[in-house]
Amino acid sequence: MKYNLLDISDINRFDTDCQRFKEFGANVELKKVNKTRTTTQNKALHLYFTFIADQLTEKNIEYEWKGIKGMILSCNYNGQIVKDFLWRPIQKQLFKKESTTELTTSEINEIIDVLSKAFAHIGITILFPSYESWATSEILKNYELQ
């Protein structure tokens, strides 16, 4: 069970449940749950992946992998390739987490720092999108659909 100990109804429920656990002599595990990102932060993260892909494409840097019978195949980066082959390996090494949904804001910031340093070596600067830049991109997308 999860409780928000800033919410009075959850505090009361927590106190009641703790009393019941004590009465029954139950084994209980209590742990603090860190906040993960919001929906807006999630959209910004995926927009960041797209920004990276666009910058790599502008620099004519392609994603390469060994294909059938050792052939080297390549294509332009896209947001999903950035997420799966640039972001996620760093995430797994630093935090042992499989999914971006498990990351906290501070963990996301650490991965951004690692990527920023790596991209600086090839002359690419990519800022994490702000709400304003995300909203602008959504407006542009809607404009292009018309």
GROMACS .gro file of N, CA and C in nm:
model
  438
    1MET      N    1   0.083  -0.118   0.000
    1MET     CA    2   0.000   0.000   0.000
    1MET      C    3   0.087   0.124   0.000
    2LYS      N    4   0.039   0.227  -0.069
    2LYS     CA    5   0.111   0.353  -0.071
    2LYS      C    6   0.029   0.459   0.001
    3TYR      N    7   0.099   0.546   0.072
    3TYR     CA    8   0.036   0.653   0.146
    3TYR      C    9   0.110   0.783   0.117
    4ASN      N   10   0.034   0.888   0.093
    4ASN     CA   11   0.092   1.021   0.081
    4ASN      C   12   0.081   1.085   0.218
    5LEU      N   13   0.192   1.097   0.287
    5LEU     CA   14   0.188   1.147   0.424
    5LEU      C   15   0.178   1.299   0.432
    6LEU      N   16   0.145   1.361   0.320
    6LEU     CA   17   0.110   1.504   0.319
    6LEU      C   18  -0.042   1.520   0.308
    7ASP      N   19  -0.113   1.410   0.290
    7ASP     CA   20  -0.259   1.411   0.274
    7ASP      C   21  -0.321   1.356   0.403
    8ILE      N   22  -0.408   1.433   0.467
    8ILE     CA   23  -0.463   1.396   0.598
    8ILE      C   24  -0.540   1.265   0.591
    9SER      N   25  -0.613   1.239   0.484
    9SER     CA   26  -0.689   1.113   0.476
    9SER      C   27  -0.594   0.994   0.464
   10ASP      N   28  -0.482   1.010   0.392
   10ASP     CA   29  -0.382   0.903   0.383
   10ASP      C   30  -0.311   0.883   0.517
   11ILE      N   31  -0.288   0.991   0.589
   11ILE     CA   32  -0.225   0.979   0.721
   11ILE      C   33  -0.314   0.898   0.813
   12ASN      N   34  -0.444   0.926   0.811
   12ASN     CA   35  -0.539   0.852   0.897
   12ASN      C   36  -0.544   0.705   0.856
   13ARG      N   37  -0.546   0.678   0.728
   13ARG     CA   38  -0.549   0.541   0.677
   13ARG      C   39  -0.421   0.468   0.717
   14PHE      N   40  -0.307   0.538   0.707
   14PHE     CA   41  -0.178   0.482   0.745
   14PHE      C   42  -0.178   0.444   0.893
   15ASP      N   43  -0.226   0.536   0.977
   15ASP     CA   44  -0.231   0.510   1.122
   15ASP      C   45  -0.319   0.389   1.152
   16THR      N   46  -0.434   0.381   1.086
   16THR     CA   47  -0.526   0.269   1.106
   16THR      C   48  -0.462   0.138   1.064
   17ASP      N   49  -0.400   0.138   0.947
   17ASP     CA   50  -0.336   0.015   0.897
   17ASP      C   51  -0.221  -0.027   0.987
   18CYS      N   52  -0.142   0.068   1.035
   18CYS     CA   53  -0.031   0.035   1.125
   18CYS      C   54  -0.084  -0.029   1.253
   19GLN      N   55  -0.193   0.024   1.305
   19GLN     CA   56  -0.253  -0.033   1.427
   19GLN      C   57  -0.297  -0.176   1.402
   20ARG      N   58  -0.361  -0.201   1.287
   20ARG     CA   59  -0.404  -0.337   1.252
   20ARG      C   60  -0.285  -0.432   1.240
   21PHE      N   61  -0.178  -0.384   1.175
   21PHE     CA   62  -0.058  -0.468   1.161
   21PHE      C   63  -0.002  -0.506   1.297
   22LYS      N   64   0.000  -0.409   1.389
   22LYS     CA   65   0.051  -0.436   1.524
   22LYS      C   66  -0.037  -0.538   1.596
   23GLU      N   67  -0.169  -0.525   1.582
   23GLU     CA   68  -0.262  -0.615   1.649
   23GLU      C   69  -0.246  -0.759   1.601
   24PHE      N   70  -0.223  -0.776   1.471
   24PHE     CA   71  -0.211  -0.910   1.414
   24PHE      C   72  -0.068  -0.963   1.418
   25GLY      N   73   0.026  -0.880   1.460
   25GLY     CA   74   0.165  -0.923   1.466
   25GLY      C   75   0.222  -0.951   1.327
   26ALA      N   76   0.181  -0.873   1.231
   26ALA     CA   77   0.224  -0.895   1.092
   26ALA      C   78   0.367  -0.849   1.069
   27ASN      N   79   0.433  -0.913   0.972
   27ASN     CA   80   0.562  -0.864   0.924
   27ASN      C   81   0.534  -0.756   0.820
   28VAL      N   82   0.595  -0.641   0.838
   28VAL     CA   83   0.568  -0.527   0.750
   28VAL      C   84   0.699  -0.470   0.699
   29GLU      N   85   0.702  -0.433   0.573
   29GLU     CA   86   0.818  -0.365   0.517
   29GLU      C   87   0.776  -0.223   0.484
   30LEU      N   88   0.851  -0.128   0.532
   30LEU     CA   89   0.822   0.012   0.509
   30LEU      C   90   0.937   0.073   0.432
   31LYS      N   91   0.905   0.142   0.323
   31LYS     CA   92   1.012   0.208   0.247
   31LYS      C   93   0.960   0.339   0.190
   32LYS      N   94   1.051   0.432   0.176
   32LYS     CA   95   1.018   0.562   0.118
   32LYS      C   96   1.018   0.546  -0.034
   33VAL      N   97   0.915   0.599  -0.098
   33VAL     CA   98   0.905   0.593  -0.243
   33VAL      C   99   0.943   0.730  -0.298
   34ASN      N  100   1.047   0.733  -0.380
   34ASN     CA  101   1.087   0.859  -0.441
   34ASN      C  102   0.994   0.896  -0.554
   35LYS      N  103   0.974   1.024  -0.571
   35LYS     CA  104   0.890   1.071  -0.681
   35LYS      C  105   0.959   1.042  -0.814
   36THR      N  106   0.882   0.997  -0.910
   36THR     CA  107   0.934   0.983  -1.045
   36THR      C  108   0.880   1.101  -1.125
   37ARG      N  109   0.911   1.104  -1.250
   37ARG     CA  110   0.877   1.223  -1.329
   37ARG      C  111   0.727   1.237  -1.355
   38THR      N  112   0.690   1.360  -1.384
   38THR     CA  113   0.551   1.391  -1.418
   38THR      C  114   0.528   1.364  -1.566
   39THR      N  115   0.403   1.374  -1.610
   39THR     CA  116   0.370   1.356  -1.751
   39THR      C  117   0.441   1.463  -1.835
   40THR      N  118   0.445   1.583  -1.786
   40THR     CA  119   0.512   1.691  -1.859
   40THR      C  120   0.661   1.663  -1.871
   41GLN      N  121   0.722   1.615  -1.762
   41GLN     CA  122   0.864   1.580  -1.767
   41GLN      C  123   0.889   1.464  -1.864
   42ASN      N  124   0.796   1.370  -1.869
   42ASN     CA  125   0.807   1.258  -1.962
   42ASN      C  126   0.805   1.308  -2.107
   43LYS      N  127   0.715   1.399  -2.137
   43LYS     CA  128   0.708   1.455  -2.272
   43LYS      C  129   0.836   1.531  -2.306
   44ALA      N  130   0.886   1.604  -2.208
   44ALA     CA  131   1.010   1.679  -2.229
   44ALA      C  132   1.127   1.584  -2.254
   45LEU      N  133   1.131   1.473  -2.181
   45LEU     CA  134   1.238   1.375  -2.199
   45LEU      C  135   1.236   1.318  -2.341
   46HIS      N  136   1.119   1.283  -2.390
   46HIS     CA  137   1.110   1.228  -2.526
   46HIS      C  138   1.136   1.335  -2.632
   47LEU      N  139   1.102   1.458  -2.603
   47LEU     CA  140   1.137   1.568  -2.693
   47LEU      C  141   1.288   1.586  -2.695
   48TYR      N  142   1.352   1.569  -2.582
   48TYR     CA  143   1.498   1.575  -2.572
   48TYR      C  144   1.562   1.468  -2.661
   49PHE      N  145   1.507   1.347  -2.660
   49PHE     CA  146   1.559   1.241  -2.747
   49PHE      C  147   1.549   1.283  -2.893
   50THR      N  148   1.440   1.347  -2.929
   50THR     CA  149   1.422   1.394  -3.067
   50THR      C  150   1.521   1.505  -3.099
   51PHE      N  151   1.543   1.596  -3.004
   51PHE     CA  152   1.643   1.703  -3.025
   51PHE      C  153   1.780   1.643  -3.053
   52ILE      N  154   1.816   1.541  -2.975
   52ILE     CA  155   1.946   1.475  -2.995
   52ILE      C  156   1.952   1.414  -3.135
   53ALA      N  157   1.847   1.342  -3.172
   53ALA     CA  158   1.844   1.277  -3.304
   53ALA      C  159   1.858   1.380  -3.415
   54ASP      N  160   1.789   1.492  -3.401
   54ASP     CA  161   1.796   1.597  -3.504
   54ASP      C  162   1.937   1.655  -3.515
   55GLN      N  163   2.001   1.677  -3.400
   55GLN     CA  164   2.137   1.732  -3.402
   55GLN      C  165   2.236   1.634  -3.464
   56LEU      N  166   2.222   1.506  -3.434
   56LEU     CA  167   2.310   1.405  -3.492
   56LEU      C  168   2.289   1.396  -3.643
   57THR      N  169   2.165   1.406  -3.686
   57THR     CA  170   2.135   1.404  -3.830
   57THR      C  171   2.195   1.525  -3.899
   58GLU      N  172   2.184   1.642  -3.835
   58GLU     CA  173   2.243   1.764  -3.892
   58GLU      C  174   2.394   1.751  -3.909
   59LYS      N  175   2.458   1.677  -3.819
   59LYS     CA  176   2.604   1.657  -3.825
   59LYS      C  177   2.641   1.537  -3.915
   60ASN      N  178   2.540   1.480  -3.982
   60ASN     CA  179   2.560   1.362  -4.067
   60ASN      C  180   2.618   1.243  -3.991
   61ILE      N  181   2.577   1.228  -3.867
   61ILE     CA  182   2.618   1.114  -3.787
   61ILE      C  183   2.502   1.015  -3.788
   62GLU      N  184   2.529   0.895  -3.835
   62GLU     CA  185   2.424   0.795  -3.846
   62GLU      C  186   2.443   0.685  -3.742
   63TYR      N  187   2.334   0.619  -3.710
   63TYR     CA  188   2.338   0.504  -3.621
   63TYR      C  189   2.379   0.383  -3.706
   64GLU      N  190   2.478   0.308  -3.659
   64GLU     CA  191   2.526   0.191  -3.734
   64GLU      C  192   2.516   0.066  -3.647
   65TRP      N  193   2.481  -0.044  -3.709
   65TRP     CA  194   2.480  -0.173  -3.640
   65TRP      C  195   2.511  -0.283  -3.740
   66LYS      N  196   2.560  -0.393  -3.684
   66LYS     CA  197   2.590  -0.507  -3.770
   66LYS      C  198   2.461  -0.578  -3.802
   67GLY      N  199   2.439  -0.597  -3.929
   67GLY     CA  200   2.315  -0.661  -3.973
   67GLY      C  201   2.339  -0.804  -4.014
   68ILE      N  202   2.269  -0.846  -4.114
   68ILE     CA  203   2.274  -0.983  -4.163
   68ILE      C  204   2.414  -1.014  -4.214
   69LYS      N  205   2.467  -1.128  -4.170
   69LYS     CA  206   2.599  -1.176  -4.212
   69LYS      C  207   2.708  -1.070  -4.196
   70GLY      N  208   2.698  -0.992  -4.088
   70GLY     CA  209   2.803  -0.896  -4.058
   70GLY      C  210   2.800  -0.768  -4.140
   71MET      N  211   2.700  -0.752  -4.226
   71MET     CA  212   2.688  -0.627  -4.302
   71MET      C  213   2.666  -0.513  -4.204
   72ILE      N  214   2.727  -0.400  -4.229
   72ILE     CA  215   2.703  -0.284  -4.145
   72ILE      C  216   2.591  -0.203  -4.208
   73LEU      N  217   2.485  -0.185  -4.131
   73LEU     CA  218   2.368  -0.109  -4.176
   73LEU      C  219   2.368   0.023  -4.102
   74SER      N  220   2.314   0.125  -4.164
   74SER     CA  221   2.307   0.254  -4.096
   74SER      C  222   2.178   0.326  -4.132
   75CYS      N  223   2.139   0.415  -4.044
   75CYS     CA  224   2.021   0.498  -4.068
   75CYS      C  225   2.034   0.624  -3.983
   76ASN      N  226   1.950   0.721  -4.013
   76ASN     CA  227   1.948   0.842  -3.931
   76ASN      C  228   1.895   0.807  -3.793
   77TYR      N  229   1.942   0.879  -3.695
   77TYR     CA  230   1.890   0.863  -3.559
   77TYR      C  231   1.747   0.914  -3.554
   78ASN      N  232   1.668   0.854  -3.465
   78ASN     CA  233   1.537   0.908  -3.430
   78ASN      C  234   1.527   0.901  -3.278
   79GLY      N  235   1.419   0.952  -3.224
   79GLY     CA  236   1.404   0.956  -3.078
   79GLY      C  237   1.414   0.819  -3.013
   80GLN      N  238   1.356   0.717  -3.076
   80GLN     CA  239   1.357   0.584  -3.017
   80GLN      C  240   1.497   0.523  -3.017
   81ILE      N  241   1.573   0.544  -3.124
   81ILE     CA  242   1.710   0.493  -3.128
   81ILE      C  243   1.795   0.563  -3.021
   82VAL      N  244   1.777   0.693  -3.006
   82VAL     CA  245   1.850   0.766  -2.902
   82VAL      C  246   1.817   0.708  -2.765
   83LYS      N  247   1.689   0.687  -2.740
   83LYS     CA  248   1.646   0.633  -2.609
   83LYS      C  249   1.705   0.494  -2.585
   84ASP      N  250   1.693   0.406  -2.685
   84ASP     CA  251   1.734   0.267  -2.666
   84ASP      C  252   1.885   0.244  -2.667
   85PHE      N  253   1.958   0.322  -2.749
   85PHE     CA  254   2.099   0.291  -2.769
   85PHE      C  255   2.197   0.396  -2.715
   86LEU      N  256   2.148   0.512  -2.677
   86LEU     CA  257   2.234   0.612  -2.612
   86LEU      C  258   2.194   0.630  -2.466
   87TRP      N  259   2.067   0.660  -2.443
   87TRP     CA  260   2.019   0.690  -2.309
   87TRP      C  261   2.016   0.567  -2.219
   88ARG      N  262   1.948   0.462  -2.265
   88ARG     CA  263   1.923   0.347  -2.178
   88ARG      C  264   2.049   0.276  -2.128
   89PRO      N  265   2.154   0.258  -2.211
   89PRO     CA  266   2.276   0.195  -2.156
   89PRO      C  267   2.338   0.275  -2.040
   90ILE      N  268   2.333   0.407  -2.050
   90ILE     CA  269   2.385   0.491  -1.941
   90ILE      C  270   2.297   0.474  -1.817
   91GLN      N  271   2.168   0.476  -1.838
   91GLN     CA  272   2.071   0.459  -1.729
   91GLN      C  273   2.093   0.327  -1.656
   92LYS      N  274   2.111   0.220  -1.732
   92LYS     CA  275   2.132   0.088  -1.670
   92LYS      C  276   2.262   0.083  -1.592
   93GLN      N  277   2.368   0.141  -1.646
   93GLN     CA  278   2.497   0.137  -1.578
   93GLN      C  279   2.497   0.222  -1.451
   94LEU      N  280   2.437   0.340  -1.458
   94LEU     CA  281   2.439   0.428  -1.342
   94LEU      C  282   2.342   0.387  -1.233
   95PHE      N  283   2.221   0.343  -1.273
   95PHE     CA  284   2.115   0.326  -1.175
   95PHE      C  285   2.051   0.188  -1.171
   96LYS      N  286   2.097   0.097  -1.258
   96LYS     CA  287   2.043  -0.039  -1.260
   96LYS      C  288   1.891  -0.040  -1.279
   97LYS      N  289   1.842   0.054  -1.358
   97LYS     CA  290   1.698   0.063  -1.384
   97LYS      C  291   1.673   0.039  -1.532
   98GLU      N  292   1.574  -0.043  -1.560
   98GLU     CA  293   1.543  -0.080  -1.698
   98GLU      C  294   1.460   0.027  -1.769
   99SER      N  295   1.365   0.084  -1.699
   99SER     CA  296   1.269   0.174  -1.762
   99SER      C  297   1.294   0.319  -1.722
  100THR      N  298   1.271   0.410  -1.816
  100THR     CA  299   1.283   0.552  -1.784
  100THR      C  300   1.175   0.595  -1.685
  101THR      N  301   1.067   0.519  -1.675
  101THR     CA  302   0.960   0.555  -1.580
  101THR      C  303   1.004   0.540  -1.435
  102GLU      N  304   1.111   0.465  -1.412
  102GLU     CA  305   1.160   0.443  -1.276
  102GLU      C  306   1.255   0.553  -1.229
  103LEU      N  307   1.297   0.640  -1.320
  103LEU     CA  308   1.398   0.741  -1.288
  103LEU      C  309   1.340   0.858  -1.210
  104THR      N  310   1.420   0.910  -1.119
  104THR     CA  311   1.384   1.033  -1.050
  104THR      C  312   1.439   1.151  -1.131
  105THR      N  313   1.397   1.268  -1.096
  105THR     CA  314   1.444   1.388  -1.166
  105THR      C  315   1.595   1.403  -1.154
  106SER      N  316   1.650   1.377  -1.036
  106SER     CA  317   1.795   1.392  -1.018
  106SER      C  318   1.871   1.289  -1.102
  107GLU      N  319   1.818   1.169  -1.116
  107GLU     CA  320   1.882   1.068  -1.200
  107GLU      C  321   1.880   1.108  -1.347
  108ILE      N  322   1.768   1.163  -1.390
  108ILE     CA  323   1.758   1.214  -1.527
  108ILE      C  324   1.863   1.321  -1.550
  109ASN      N  325   1.878   1.411  -1.454
  109ASN     CA  326   1.978   1.517  -1.466
  109ASN      C  327   2.119   1.462  -1.478
  110GLU      N  328   2.149   1.356  -1.404
  110GLU     CA  329   2.282   1.295  -1.412
  110GLU      C  330   2.308   1.237  -1.551
  111ILE      N  331   2.209   1.171  -1.608
  111ILE     CA  332   2.225   1.113  -1.742
  111ILE      C  333   2.241   1.224  -1.846
  112ILE      N  334   2.165   1.331  -1.831
  112ILE     CA  335   2.177   1.445  -1.922
  112ILE      C  336   2.319   1.502  -1.915
  113ASP      N  337   2.375   1.511  -1.795
  113ASP     CA  338   2.512   1.560  -1.780
  113ASP      C  339   2.612   1.472  -1.854
  114VAL      N  340   2.596   1.340  -1.843
  114VAL     CA  341   2.686   1.247  -1.912
  114VAL      C  342   2.676   1.268  -2.064
  115LEU      N  343   2.553   1.274  -2.114
  115LEU     CA  344   2.533   1.292  -2.259
  115LEU      C  345   2.585   1.429  -2.305
  116SER      N  346   2.562   1.531  -2.226
  116SER     CA  347   2.607   1.666  -2.264
  116SER      C  348   2.759   1.671  -2.279
  117LYS      N  349   2.829   1.607  -2.187
  117LYS     CA  350   2.975   1.602  -2.196
  117LYS      C  351   3.020   1.527  -2.321
  118ALA      N  352   2.954   1.416  -2.350
  118ALA     CA  353   2.991   1.336  -2.467
  118ALA      C  354   2.964   1.415  -2.595
  119PHE      N  355   2.850   1.481  -2.603
  119PHE     CA  356   2.816   1.557  -2.724
  119PHE      C  357   2.904   1.679  -2.741
  120ALA      N  358   2.949   1.737  -2.631
  120ALA     CA  359   3.036   1.855  -2.639
  120ALA      C  360   3.164   1.822  -2.716
  121HIS      N  361   3.210   1.699  -2.705
  121HIS     CA  362   3.333   1.657  -2.775
  121HIS      C  363   3.316   1.655  -2.927
  122ILE      N  364   3.192   1.646  -2.973
  122ILE     CA  365   3.171   1.648  -3.118
  122ILE      C  366   3.099   1.776  -3.163
  123GLY      N  367   3.100   1.875  -3.075
  123GLY     CA  368   3.047   2.006  -3.111
  123GLY      C  369   2.896   2.018  -3.110
  124ILE      N  370   2.831   1.937  -3.028
  124ILE     CA  371   2.685   1.943  -3.019
  124ILE      C  372   2.646   1.987  -2.880
  125THR      N  373   2.560   2.088  -2.873
  125THR     CA  374   2.504   2.133  -2.746
  125THR      C  375   2.353   2.115  -2.754
  126ILE      N  376   2.300   2.037  -2.662
  126ILE     CA  377   2.156   2.012  -2.660
  126ILE      C  378   2.106   2.042  -2.520
  127LEU      N  379   2.021   2.142  -2.510
  127LEU     CA  380   1.962   2.177  -2.382
  127LEU      C  381   1.836   2.095  -2.359
  128PHE      N  382   1.814   2.056  -2.235
  128PHE     CA  383   1.691   1.985  -2.204
  128PHE      C  384   1.575   2.080  -2.226
  129PRO      N  385   1.471   2.034  -2.294
  129PRO     CA  386   1.360   2.125  -2.327
  129PRO      C  387   1.286   2.176  -2.204
  130SER      N  388   1.252   2.301  -2.210
  130SER     CA  389   1.170   2.361  -2.105
  130SER      C  390   1.024   2.345  -2.145
  131TYR      N  391   0.936   2.382  -2.057
  131TYR     CA  392   0.794   2.375  -2.090
  131TYR      C  393   0.764   2.462  -2.212
  132GLU      N  394   0.830   2.577  -2.217
  132GLU     CA  395   0.805   2.669  -2.328
  132GLU      C  396   0.847   2.608  -2.462
  133SER      N  397   0.965   2.543  -2.464
  133SER     CA  398   1.010   2.484  -2.590
  133SER      C  399   0.922   2.365  -2.629
  134TRP      N  400   0.875   2.290  -2.529
  134TRP     CA  401   0.786   2.178  -2.558
  134TRP      C  402   0.654   2.230  -2.616
  135ALA      N  403   0.598   2.333  -2.553
  135ALA     CA  404   0.471   2.389  -2.601
  135ALA      C  405   0.487   2.442  -2.743
  136THR      N  406   0.600   2.507  -2.770
  136THR     CA  407   0.625   2.559  -2.904
  136THR      C  408   0.630   2.445  -3.006
  137SER      N  409   0.695   2.336  -2.970
  137SER     CA  410   0.703   2.223  -3.064
  137SER      C  411   0.566   2.162  -3.088
  138GLU      N  412   0.481   2.158  -2.986
  138GLU     CA  413   0.345   2.106  -3.003
  138GLU      C  414   0.265   2.198  -3.095
  139ILE      N  415   0.282   2.328  -3.079
  139ILE     CA  416   0.213   2.423  -3.166
  139ILE      C  417   0.258   2.404  -3.310
  140LEU      N  418   0.389   2.388  -3.329
  140LEU     CA  419   0.442   2.368  -3.464
  140LEU      C  420   0.390   2.238  -3.524
  141LYS      N  421   0.383   2.132  -3.444
  141LYS     CA  422   0.330   2.005  -3.494
  141LYS      C  423   0.185   2.022  -3.540
  142ASN      N  424   0.105   2.088  -3.458
  142ASN     CA  425  -0.035   2.109  -3.494
  142ASN      C  426  -0.047   2.194  -3.619
  143TYR      N  427   0.041   2.293  -3.631
  143TYR     CA  428   0.040   2.381  -3.749
  143TYR      C  429   0.074   2.300  -3.874
  144GLU      N  430   0.172   2.210  -3.864
  144GLU     CA  431   0.212   2.128  -3.979
  144GLU      C  432   0.103   2.030  -4.020
  145LEU      N  433   0.018   1.988  -3.925
  145LEU     CA  434  -0.088   1.893  -3.956
  145LEU      C  435  -0.203   1.958  -4.031
  146GLN      N  436  -0.211   2.090  -4.025
  146GLN     CA  437  -0.324   2.160  -4.091
  146GLN      C  438  -0.302   2.176  -4.238
   0.00000   0.00000   0.00000
